[in-house]
mmCIF file of C-alpha atoms and ligand atoms in Angstrom:
data_model
loop_
_atom_site.group_PDB
_atom_site.id
_atom_site.type_symbol
_atom_site.label_atom_id
_atom_site.label_comp_id
_atom_site.label_asym_id
_atom_site.label_seq_id
_atom_site.Cartn_x
_atom_site.Cartn_y
_atom_site.Cartn_z
ATOM 1 C CA MET A 1 87.563 58.570 101.562
ATOM 2 C CA ALA A 2 87.232 59.421 97.802
ATOM 3 C CA GLU A 3 85.061 57.004 95.888
ATOM 4 C CA SER A 4 87.338 54.908 93.599
ATOM 5 C CA ARG A 5 86.958 55.393 89.864
ATOM 6 C CA ARG A 6 85.090 52.805 87.853
ATOM 7 C CA ARG A 7 86.998 50.543 85.832
ATOM 8 C CA VAL A 8 86.867 49.950 82.009
ATOM 9 C CA TRP A 9 88.522 47.142 80.080
ATOM 10 C CA VAL A 10 89.699 47.856 76.444
ATOM 11 C CA SER A 11 90.288 44.510 74.890
ATOM 12 C CA GLN A 12 92.667 45.306 72.060
ATOM 13 C CA PRO A 13 95.112 48.217 71.187
ATOM 14 C CA LEU A 14 93.024 50.709 69.342
ATOM 15 C CA PHE A 15 93.902 54.305 68.898
ATOM 16 C CA ASP A 16 95.553 55.718 71.985
ATOM 17 C CA ASP A 17 94.486 59.271 71.506
ATOM 18 C CA ILE A 18 90.786 58.301 71.175
ATOM 19 C CA ILE A 19 90.851 55.647 73.895
ATOM 20 C CA GLY A 20 92.537 58.375 76.112
ATOM 21 C CA ARG A 21 89.051 60.045 76.445
ATOM 22 C CA LEU A 22 87.899 57.345 78.610
ATOM 23 C CA GLY A 23 90.690 58.336 81.074
ATOM 24 C CA GLU A 24 88.623 61.507 82.000
ATOM 25 C CA TYR A 25 86.103 59.344 83.627
ATOM 26 C CA PHE A 26 87.332 55.848 84.275
ATOM 27 C CA ASP A 27 90.267 53.805 85.323
ATOM 28 C CA VAL A 28 91.292 52.301 81.989
ATOM 29 C CA ARG A 29 92.905 48.816 81.646
ATOM 30 C CA GLY A 30 93.996 48.216 78.000
ATOM 31 C CA ALA A 31 95.986 45.553 76.077
ATOM 32 C CA ALA A 32 99.452 46.701 75.026
ATOM 33 C CA GLU A 33 99.425 44.213 72.108
ATOM 34 C CA VAL A 34 96.910 42.454 69.877
ATOM 35 C CA GLN A 35 95.461 39.548 72.029
ATOM 36 C CA ALA A 36 93.661 36.296 71.276
ATOM 37 C CA TYR A 37 91.795 35.601 74.455
ATOM 38 C CA THR A 38 90.333 32.351 75.878
ATOM 39 C CA ALA A 39 86.863 32.521 77.167
ATOM 40 C CA ALA A 40 88.336 32.179 80.774
ATOM 41 C CA GLN A 41 90.592 35.288 80.150
ATOM 42 C CA ILE A 42 87.636 37.311 78.931
ATOM 43 C CA ALA A 43 85.631 36.430 81.863
ATOM 44 C CA ALA A 44 88.530 37.477 84.259
ATOM 45 C CA HIS A 45 88.764 40.806 82.570
ATOM 46 C CA LEU A 46 85.119 41.402 82.717
ATOM 47 C CA ARG A 47 84.902 40.304 86.346
ATOM 48 C CA GLY A 48 86.518 43.464 87.561
ATOM 49 C CA SER A 49 85.143 45.848 85.051
ATOM 50 C CA ASP A 50 82.211 48.182 84.875
ATOM 51 C CA GLY A 51 82.371 48.606 81.153
ATOM 52 C CA ALA A 52 84.315 47.239 78.147
ATOM 53 C CA VAL A 53 85.293 48.230 74.620
ATOM 54 C CA VAL A 54 85.521 45.044 72.513
ATOM 55 C CA THR A 55 86.097 43.816 68.985
ATOM 56 C CA LEU A 56 84.569 41.006 66.949
ATOM 57 C CA ASN A 57 87.188 38.586 68.337
ATOM 58 C CA GLU A 58 85.948 38.737 71.883
ATOM 59 C CA ARG A 59 82.965 36.462 72.329
ATOM 60 C CA ILE A 60 80.776 37.535 75.234
ATOM 61 C CA GLY A 61 77.788 35.433 76.299
ATOM 62 C CA ALA A 62 76.029 34.180 79.403
ATOM 63 C CA ALA A 63 79.178 32.240 80.713
ATOM 64 C CA GLU A 64 81.374 35.249 80.352
ATOM 65 C CA ILE A 65 79.008 37.812 82.044
ATOM 66 C CA ALA A 66 77.770 35.375 84.722
ATOM 67 C CA ASP A 67 80.654 36.164 86.952
ATOM 68 C CA ALA A 68 80.866 39.930 86.167
ATOM 69 C CA PRO A 69 78.482 41.517 88.637
ATOM 70 C CA ARG A 70 79.988 45.126 88.073
ATOM 71 C CA LEU A 71 79.572 45.083 84.314
ATOM 72 C CA LYS A 72 77.103 47.584 82.909
ATOM 73 C CA ALA A 73 77.955 48.357 79.360
ATOM 74 C CA ILE A 74 79.862 46.897 76.441
ATOM 75 C CA ALA A 75 80.827 48.928 73.464
ATOM 76 C CA ASN A 76 81.376 46.773 70.456
ATOM 77 C CA VAL A 77 83.794 48.289 67.837
ATOM 78 C CA GLY A 78 81.926 47.018 64.822
ATOM 79 C CA VAL A 79 78.437 47.123 63.322
ATOM 80 C CA GLY A 80 78.117 43.373 63.449
ATOM 81 C CA TYR A 81 77.593 42.075 66.818
ATOM 82 C CA ASN A 82 77.308 38.313 66.592
ATOM 83 C CA ASN A 83 80.124 38.074 69.077
ATOM 84 C CA LEU A 84 77.675 39.344 71.757
ATOM 85 C CA ASP A 85 74.905 37.255 73.303
ATOM 86 C CA ILE A 86 72.260 40.017 73.320
ATOM 87 C CA PRO A 87 69.544 38.079 75.189
ATOM 88 C CA ALA A 88 72.167 37.248 77.887
ATOM 89 C CA LEU A 89 73.232 40.864 78.132
ATOM 90 C CA ASP A 90 69.542 41.887 78.227
ATOM 91 C CA ALA A 91 68.882 39.594 81.081
ATOM 92 C CA ALA A 92 71.858 40.794 83.000
ATOM 93 C CA GLY A 93 70.789 44.445 82.386
ATOM 94 C CA ILE A 94 73.966 45.255 80.420
ATOM 95 C CA VAL A 95 73.809 47.854 77.691
ATOM 96 C CA ALA A 96 75.395 46.851 74.459
ATOM 97 C CA THR A 97 76.377 49.330 71.709
ATOM 98 C CA ASN A 98 77.781 49.003 68.098
ATOM 99 C CA THR A 99 79.158 51.258 65.431
ATOM 100 C CA PRO A 100 76.806 51.539 62.578
ATOM 101 C CA ASP A 101 76.822 54.390 59.886
ATOM 102 C CA VAL A 102 80.451 55.442 60.214
ATOM 103 C CA LEU A 103 81.608 52.557 58.382
ATOM 104 C CA THR A 104 78.864 52.221 55.615
ATOM 105 C CA GLU A 105 80.566 53.983 52.669
ATOM 106 C CA THR A 106 84.092 52.557 53.488
ATOM 107 C CA THR A 107 82.742 49.064 53.696
ATOM 108 C CA ALA A 108 80.550 49.570 50.407
ATOM 109 C CA ASP A 109 83.839 50.835 48.674
ATOM 110 C CA PHE A 110 85.469 47.683 49.754
ATOM 111 C CA GLY A 111 82.773 45.376 48.764
ATOM 112 C CA PHE A 112 83.049 46.798 45.333
ATOM 113 C CA ALA A 113 86.896 46.610 45.213
ATOM 114 C CA LEU A 114 86.640 42.973 46.161
ATOM 115 C CA LEU A 115 83.952 42.258 43.517
ATOM 116 C CA MET A 116 86.039 43.960 40.893
ATOM 117 C CA ALA A 117 89.209 42.065 41.922
ATOM 118 C CA THR A 118 87.334 38.738 41.993
ATOM 119 C CA ALA A 119 85.466 39.414 38.532
ATOM 120 C CA ARG A 120 88.632 40.598 36.855
ATOM 121 C CA ARG A 121 91.029 38.255 38.466
ATOM 122 C CA ILE A 122 93.346 41.035 39.691
ATOM 123 C CA THR A 123 95.217 39.259 42.505
ATOM 124 C CA GLU A 124 95.470 36.032 40.449
ATOM 125 C CA ALA A 125 97.001 37.976 37.578
ATOM 126 C CA GLU A 126 99.402 39.706 40.003
ATOM 127 C CA ARG A 127 100.515 36.388 41.516
ATOM 128 C CA TRP A 128 101.112 35.051 38.078
ATOM 129 C CA LEU A 129 103.158 38.050 37.034
ATOM 130 C CA ARG A 130 105.189 38.041 40.286
ATOM 131 C CA ASP A 131 105.858 34.249 39.880
ATOM 132 C CA GLY A 132 107.627 35.242 36.578
ATOM 133 C CA GLN A 133 105.149 33.446 34.430
ATOM 134 C CA TRP A 134 104.464 36.464 32.178
ATOM 135 C CA ARG A 135 106.899 35.487 29.473
ATOM 136 C CA GLN A 136 104.709 36.506 26.473
ATOM 137 C CA TRP A 137 101.523 38.503 26.362
ATOM 138 C CA SER A 138 98.548 36.324 25.349
ATOM 139 C CA PHE A 139 95.284 37.484 23.888
ATOM 140 C CA SER A 140 93.297 34.813 25.925
ATOM 141 C CA SER A 141 94.936 34.876 29.354
ATOM 142 C CA MET A 142 93.220 36.041 32.504
ATOM 143 C CA LEU A 143 89.743 36.362 30.793
ATOM 144 C CA GLY A 144 87.402 37.706 33.489
ATOM 145 C CA VAL A 145 83.743 38.566 33.800
ATOM 146 C CA ASP A 146 82.335 41.951 33.182
ATOM 147 C CA LEU A 147 80.614 44.034 35.726
ATOM 148 C CA HIS A 148 79.069 46.584 33.329
ATOM 149 C CA GLY A 149 75.883 45.384 31.870
ATOM 150 C CA SER A 150 75.667 42.447 34.331
ATOM 151 C CA THR A 151 73.165 41.649 37.057
ATOM 152 C CA LEU A 152 74.303 42.317 40.630
ATOM 153 C CA GLY A 153 72.653 40.419 43.475
ATOM 154 C CA ILE A 154 72.737 42.002 46.862
ATOM 155 C CA LEU A 155 71.757 39.549 49.952
ATOM 156 C CA GLY A 156 70.978 41.990 52.770
ATOM 157 C CA MET A 157 69.711 45.368 51.806
ATOM 158 C CA GLY A 158 70.776 47.353 54.889
ATOM 159 C CA ARG A 159 72.961 50.513 54.916
ATOM 160 C CA ILE A 160 76.004 48.742 53.251
ATOM 161 C CA GLY A 161 73.926 46.927 50.823
ATOM 162 C CA GLN A 162 72.261 50.092 49.608
ATOM 163 C CA GLY A 163 75.723 51.707 49.453
ATOM 164 C CA ILE A 164 76.796 48.915 47.010
ATOM 165 C CA ALA A 165 73.764 49.228 45.039
ATOM 166 C CA ARG A 166 74.261 53.020 44.543
ATOM 167 C CA ARG A 167 77.748 52.234 43.357
ATOM 168 C CA ALA A 168 76.569 49.584 40.947
ATOM 169 C CA ALA A 169 74.361 52.126 39.243
ATOM 170 C CA GLY A 170 77.584 53.966 37.996
ATOM 171 C CA PHE A 171 78.790 50.726 36.482
ATOM 172 C CA GLY A 172 75.611 50.252 34.454
ATOM 173 C CA MET A 173 74.670 47.102 36.382
ATOM 174 C CA ARG A 174 71.162 45.803 37.021
ATOM 175 C CA VAL A 175 70.553 45.473 40.827
ATOM 176 C CA LEU A 176 68.428 42.740 42.359
ATOM 177 C CA TYR A 177 68.231 42.279 46.094
ATOM 178 C CA HIS A 178 66.753 39.926 48.871
ATOM 179 C CA ASN A 179 66.250 40.910 52.370
ATOM 180 C CA ARG A 180 64.221 39.678 55.316
ATOM 181 C CA HIS A 181 61.870 42.515 54.707
ATOM 182 C CA ARG A 182 61.430 44.557 51.452
ATOM 183 C CA VAL A 183 62.883 48.029 51.785
ATOM 184 C CA ASP A 184 60.731 51.180 51.264
ATOM 185 C CA ALA A 185 59.860 52.021 47.714
ATOM 186 C CA ALA A 186 61.875 55.197 48.002
ATOM 187 C CA ILE A 187 65.060 53.304 48.790
ATOM 188 C CA GLU A 188 64.441 50.881 45.965
ATOM 189 C CA ARG A 189 64.102 53.759 43.649
ATOM 190 C CA GLU A 190 67.104 55.474 44.842
ATOM 191 C CA CYS A 191 69.211 52.360 44.654
ATOM 192 C CA HIS A 192 67.588 51.245 41.248
ATOM 193 C CA ALA A 193 67.144 47.954 43.024
ATOM 194 C CA GLY A 194 64.392 45.283 42.545
ATOM 195 C CA TYR A 195 63.310 42.935 45.176
ATOM 196 C CA VAL A 196 63.272 39.151 44.416
ATOM 197 C CA ASP A 197 62.956 36.085 46.414
ATOM 198 C CA PHE A 198 66.100 34.173 47.617
ATOM 199 C CA ASP A 199 66.063 31.488 44.820
ATOM 200 C CA THR A 200 65.503 33.995 42.092
ATOM 201 C CA LEU A 201 68.430 36.137 43.355
ATOM 202 C CA LEU A 202 70.670 32.991 43.331
ATOM 203 C CA ALA A 203 69.590 32.057 39.822
ATOM 204 C CA SER A 204 69.694 35.538 38.297
ATOM 205 C CA SER A 205 72.809 37.005 39.673
ATOM 206 C CA ASP A 206 76.007 37.383 37.722
ATOM 207 C CA HIS A 207 77.527 38.664 40.829
ATOM 208 C CA LEU A 208 76.255 37.988 44.274
ATOM 209 C CA VAL A 209 77.412 40.002 47.297
ATOM 210 C CA LEU A 210 76.587 38.879 50.887
ATOM 211 C CA VAL A 211 75.977 41.885 53.352
ATOM 212 C CA LEU A 212 73.532 40.547 55.691
ATOM 213 C CA PRO A 213 74.048 40.329 59.462
ATOM 214 C CA TYR A 214 75.020 36.894 60.708
ATOM 215 C CA SER A 215 72.741 35.005 63.228
ATOM 216 C CA PRO A 216 72.244 31.177 63.750
ATOM 217 C CA ALA A 217 69.241 31.427 61.606
ATOM 218 C CA VAL A 218 71.295 32.159 58.554
ATOM 219 C CA HIS A 219 74.156 29.786 59.391
ATOM 220 C CA HIS A 220 75.422 28.277 56.155
ATOM 221 C CA LEU A 221 72.678 29.913 54.167
ATOM 222 C CA ILE A 222 74.914 29.576 51.091
ATOM 223 C CA ASP A 223 75.328 25.832 51.142
ATOM 224 C CA ALA A 224 75.786 23.262 48.381
ATOM 225 C CA ALA A 225 72.096 23.542 47.450
ATOM 226 C CA ALA A 226 72.251 27.302 47.227
ATOM 227 C CA LEU A 227 75.420 27.238 45.208
ATOM 228 C CA ALA A 228 73.887 24.733 42.708
ATOM 229 C CA LYS A 229 71.322 27.368 41.949
ATOM 230 C CA MET A 230 73.802 29.851 40.924
ATOM 231 C CA LYS A 231 75.069 30.340 37.487
ATOM 232 C CA PRO A 232 78.405 28.546 36.885
ATOM 233 C CA THR A 233 79.700 31.899 35.419
ATOM 234 C CA ALA A 234 78.779 33.836 38.513
ATOM 235 C CA THR A 235 81.018 35.335 41.237
ATOM 236 C CA LEU A 236 80.422 35.294 44.867
ATOM 237 C CA VAL A 237 81.543 37.988 47.407
ATOM 238 C CA ASN A 238 81.207 37.810 51.107
ATOM 239 C CA ILE A 239 81.969 40.889 53.269
ATOM 240 C CA ALA A 240 79.586 40.018 56.074
ATOM 241 C CA ARG A 241 80.467 37.038 58.357
ATOM 242 C CA GLY A 242 82.090 33.575 57.331
ATOM 243 C CA GLY A 243 79.402 31.520 58.935
ATOM 244 C CA LEU A 244 77.150 32.371 56.100
ATOM 245 C CA ILE A 245 78.847 30.122 53.748
ATOM 246 C CA ASP A 246 79.409 26.398 53.972
ATOM 247 C CA GLU A 247 83.157 26.811 53.032
ATOM 248 C CA PRO A 248 83.829 23.136 51.898
ATOM 249 C CA ALA A 249 80.812 23.324 49.638
ATOM 250 C CA LEU A 250 82.088 26.584 48.104
ATOM 251 C CA ALA A 251 85.625 25.186 47.540
ATOM 252 C CA GLN A 252 84.009 22.182 45.862
ATOM 253 C CA ALA A 253 81.829 24.458 43.723
ATOM 254 C CA LEU A 254 84.826 26.529 42.595
ATOM 255 C CA SER A 255 87.041 23.618 41.934
ATOM 256 C CA ARG A 256 84.526 21.843 39.734
ATOM 257 C CA GLY A 257 83.686 24.899 37.609
ATOM 258 C CA HIS A 258 80.180 25.382 39.277
ATOM 259 C CA LEU A 259 81.003 28.914 40.146
ATOM 260 C CA ALA A 260 83.466 31.171 38.324
ATOM 261 C CA ALA A 261 85.219 32.887 41.389
ATOM 262 C CA ALA A 262 84.741 34.068 44.930
ATOM 263 C CA GLY A 263 86.027 37.074 46.790
ATOM 264 C CA LEU A 264 86.159 36.547 50.712
ATOM 265 C CA ASP A 265 86.991 38.961 53.344
ATOM 266 C CA VAL A 266 85.537 36.879 56.253
ATOM 267 C CA TYR A 267 85.856 33.154 57.264
ATOM 268 C CA GLU A 268 84.010 30.909 59.645
ATOM 269 C CA GLY A 269 87.174 30.086 61.576
ATOM 270 C CA GLU A 270 89.055 33.305 61.126
ATOM 271 C CA PRO A 271 91.880 34.009 61.323
ATOM 272 C CA ASP A 272 92.372 30.490 60.154
ATOM 273 C CA VAL A 273 91.478 29.910 56.319
ATOM 274 C CA ARG A 274 90.718 26.544 55.068
ATOM 275 C CA PRO A 275 93.526 24.996 52.996
ATOM 276 C CA GLU A 276 91.081 24.017 50.294
ATOM 277 C CA LEU A 277 90.303 27.715 49.859
ATOM 278 C CA LEU A 278 93.911 28.768 50.047
ATOM 279 C CA ALA A 279 94.696 26.154 47.249
ATOM 280 C CA LEU A 280 92.313 27.633 44.819
ATOM 281 C CA ARG A 281 93.436 30.239 42.269
ATOM 282 C CA ASN A 282 89.988 31.592 41.597
ATOM 283 C CA VAL A 283 89.363 33.045 45.054
ATOM 284 C CA VAL A 284 90.492 36.476 46.271
ATOM 285 C CA LEU A 285 91.186 36.310 50.034
ATOM 286 C CA THR A 286 91.535 39.277 52.315
ATOM 287 C CA PRO A 287 91.841 39.369 56.129
ATOM 288 C CA HIS A 288 88.588 40.980 57.239
ATOM 289 C CA ILE A 289 89.561 44.535 56.125
ATOM 290 C CA ALA A 290 86.327 45.870 54.694
ATOM 291 C CA SER A 291 86.107 48.778 57.044
ATOM 292 C CA ALA A 292 89.816 49.247 57.393
ATOM 293 C CA SER A 293 90.557 52.808 56.254
ATOM 294 C CA LEU A 294 92.258 54.950 58.802
ATOM 295 C CA ASP A 295 89.420 57.473 59.027
ATOM 296 C CA THR A 296 86.734 54.895 59.322
ATOM 297 C CA ARG A 297 88.518 52.710 61.847
ATOM 298 C CA ARG A 298 89.168 55.917 63.880
ATOM 299 C CA GLY A 299 85.526 56.886 63.568
ATOM 300 C CA MET A 300 84.458 53.500 64.772
ATOM 301 C CA VAL A 301 86.534 53.671 67.838
ATOM 302 C CA SER A 302 85.458 57.200 68.627
ATOM 303 C CA LEU A 303 81.939 56.197 68.458
ATOM 304 C CA ALA A 304 82.429 53.225 70.551
ATOM 305 C CA VAL A 305 84.225 55.414 73.196
ATOM 306 C CA ASP A 306 81.343 57.925 73.225
ATOM 307 C CA ASN A 307 78.852 55.072 73.508
ATOM 308 C CA LEU A 308 80.594 53.750 76.605
ATOM 309 C CA ILE A 309 80.818 57.036 78.249
ATOM 310 C CA ALA A 310 77.178 57.732 77.767
ATOM 311 C CA ALA A 311 76.112 54.174 78.704
ATOM 312 C CA LEU A 312 77.940 54.455 81.870
ATOM 313 C CA GLY A 313 76.177 57.680 82.732
ATOM 314 C CA GLU A 314 78.893 60.197 81.973
ATOM 315 C CA GLY A 315 79.588 63.073 79.660
ATOM 316 C CA PRO A 316 77.262 65.148 77.533
ATOM 317 C CA ASP A 317 75.026 62.325 76.503
ATOM 318 C CA ALA A 318 74.865 60.655 79.869
ATOM 319 C CA GLY A 319 72.418 57.698 79.743
ATOM 320 C CA ARG A 320 71.817 58.170 75.930
ATOM 321 C CA PRO A 321 74.478 56.319 73.884
ATOM 322 C CA ALA A 322 74.011 57.212 70.207
ATOM 323 C CA THR A 323 73.775 53.561 68.858
ATOM 324 C CA PRO A 324 72.587 51.036 71.490
ATOM 325 C CA ILE A 325 71.806 47.528 70.308
ATOM 326 C CA ASN A 326 69.469 46.798 73.184
ATOM 327 C CA PRO A 327 68.008 50.150 74.069
ATOM 328 C CA GLY A 328 65.275 48.430 76.254
ATOM 329 C CA VAL A 329 68.037 47.973 78.905
ATOM 330 C CA LEU A 330 68.360 51.819 79.037
ATOM 331 C CA ALA A 331 64.770 52.304 79.362
ATOM 332 C CA ILE A 332 64.283 49.946 82.239
ATOM 333 C CA ALA A 333 63.544 51.709 85.591
ATOM 334 C CA GLY A 334 64.040 50.099 89.031
ATOM 335 C CA GLY A 335 66.404 47.580 90.130
ATOM 336 C CA ASP A 336 69.988 48.538 90.983
ATOM 337 C CA ARG A 337 71.994 46.901 88.178
ATOM 338 C CA LYS A 338 69.514 47.913 85.390
ATOM 339 C CA THR A 339 69.254 51.605 86.345
ATOM 340 C CA THR A 340 73.124 52.177 86.792
ATOM 341 C CA ALA A 341 73.462 52.534 82.975
ATOM 342 C CA ILE A 342 71.723 55.917 83.485
ATOM 343 C CA LYS A 343 73.709 58.813 85.122
ATOM 344 C CA ARG A 344 74.141 57.963 88.766
HETATM 345 C C1 8YV B 401 85.112 45.406 61.886
HETATM 346 C C2 8YV B 401 83.086 44.336 60.907
HETATM 347 O O1 8YV B 401 86.476 45.606 61.560
HETATM 348 O O2 8YV B 401 81.869 46.228 61.712
HETATM 349 C C3 8YV B 401 82.003 45.072 61.472
HETATM 350 O O3 8YV B 401 81.007 44.257 61.731
HETATM 351 O O4 8YV B 401 83.175 43.236 60.604
HETATM 352 C C4 8YV B 401 84.469 45.216 60.797
HETATM 353 O O5 8YV B 401 84.067 46.476 60.288
HETATM 354 C C5 8YV B 401 85.187 44.573 62.951
HETATM 355 O O6 8YV B 401 83.908 44.369 63.587
HETATM 356 C C6 8YV B 401 86.076 45.023 64.160
HETATM 357 O O7 8YV B 401 85.629 44.563 65.483
#
């Protein structure tokens, strides 16, 4: 009897033509519509699957994989992977991959767009106009903060942070950054960026952009104490993860004039946005769209699909997914589950 094909679960509708490539190797179970899964539903889907393509909304940890003995690879469509419990996946011998690089420039573009919208009050001004409040032009209405000649602070100097720094040079901004590790001198030179400690970054930035990966170690890094160290004229932009900011503390700082404005693309409880943020006029709010250009979202799905095919030991790169998060799992030899990521 012919061996049955291995099964792959695709958690959300992505791009059918790209996802279709999985069908060459696997039996693909996909979602026809956008889904908000419970943990139990995710576990049920993983239970019968050999591989999965997931997005940031699907949280996969020890509980979800405990009951998924067939699962060997998870391809995350996104560069951030705080939705995945990597130690638990490591322990289970499951390969995880993400989608870096393909989204760097698009996300840096958006970070800059959100920064400009925030500093120059673009969405607030549009709301005001649409509300019919523009009855007479006024010299002193909608006064914003300049980008040119100002100091841009970048928290997290990875690929996207560097992309934002390169853009800032064209705007005549002085760039400071803080990162877990100081980056190479060659990158600092290319980005015209100077390394400072966290408190100096907070105190010196006219505009501060958050681009660091989220982990419990940096939960609410931007809390009331950090906000108090910022200039009252400063703007804050977050395109990383909502959990980096203590949102009630931010809302309070914005409403009391301790910070000029904020631009947020990510939220701790997304898709729910706190009412106190929705009520403020000096916040630009976007629904987690920093990587959302058609080409880039297609590129992300394509990389995730290629990663999954390779991680499950098929295709031209069998056993060698391009962007593994936990490459150690691929390297492990011996033991049945751990070796099945390599071509059977
Ligand atoms: C994605 C993101 O849209 O890559 C990331 O980390 O936050 C976004 O670019 C998201 O992850 C989709 O799953």
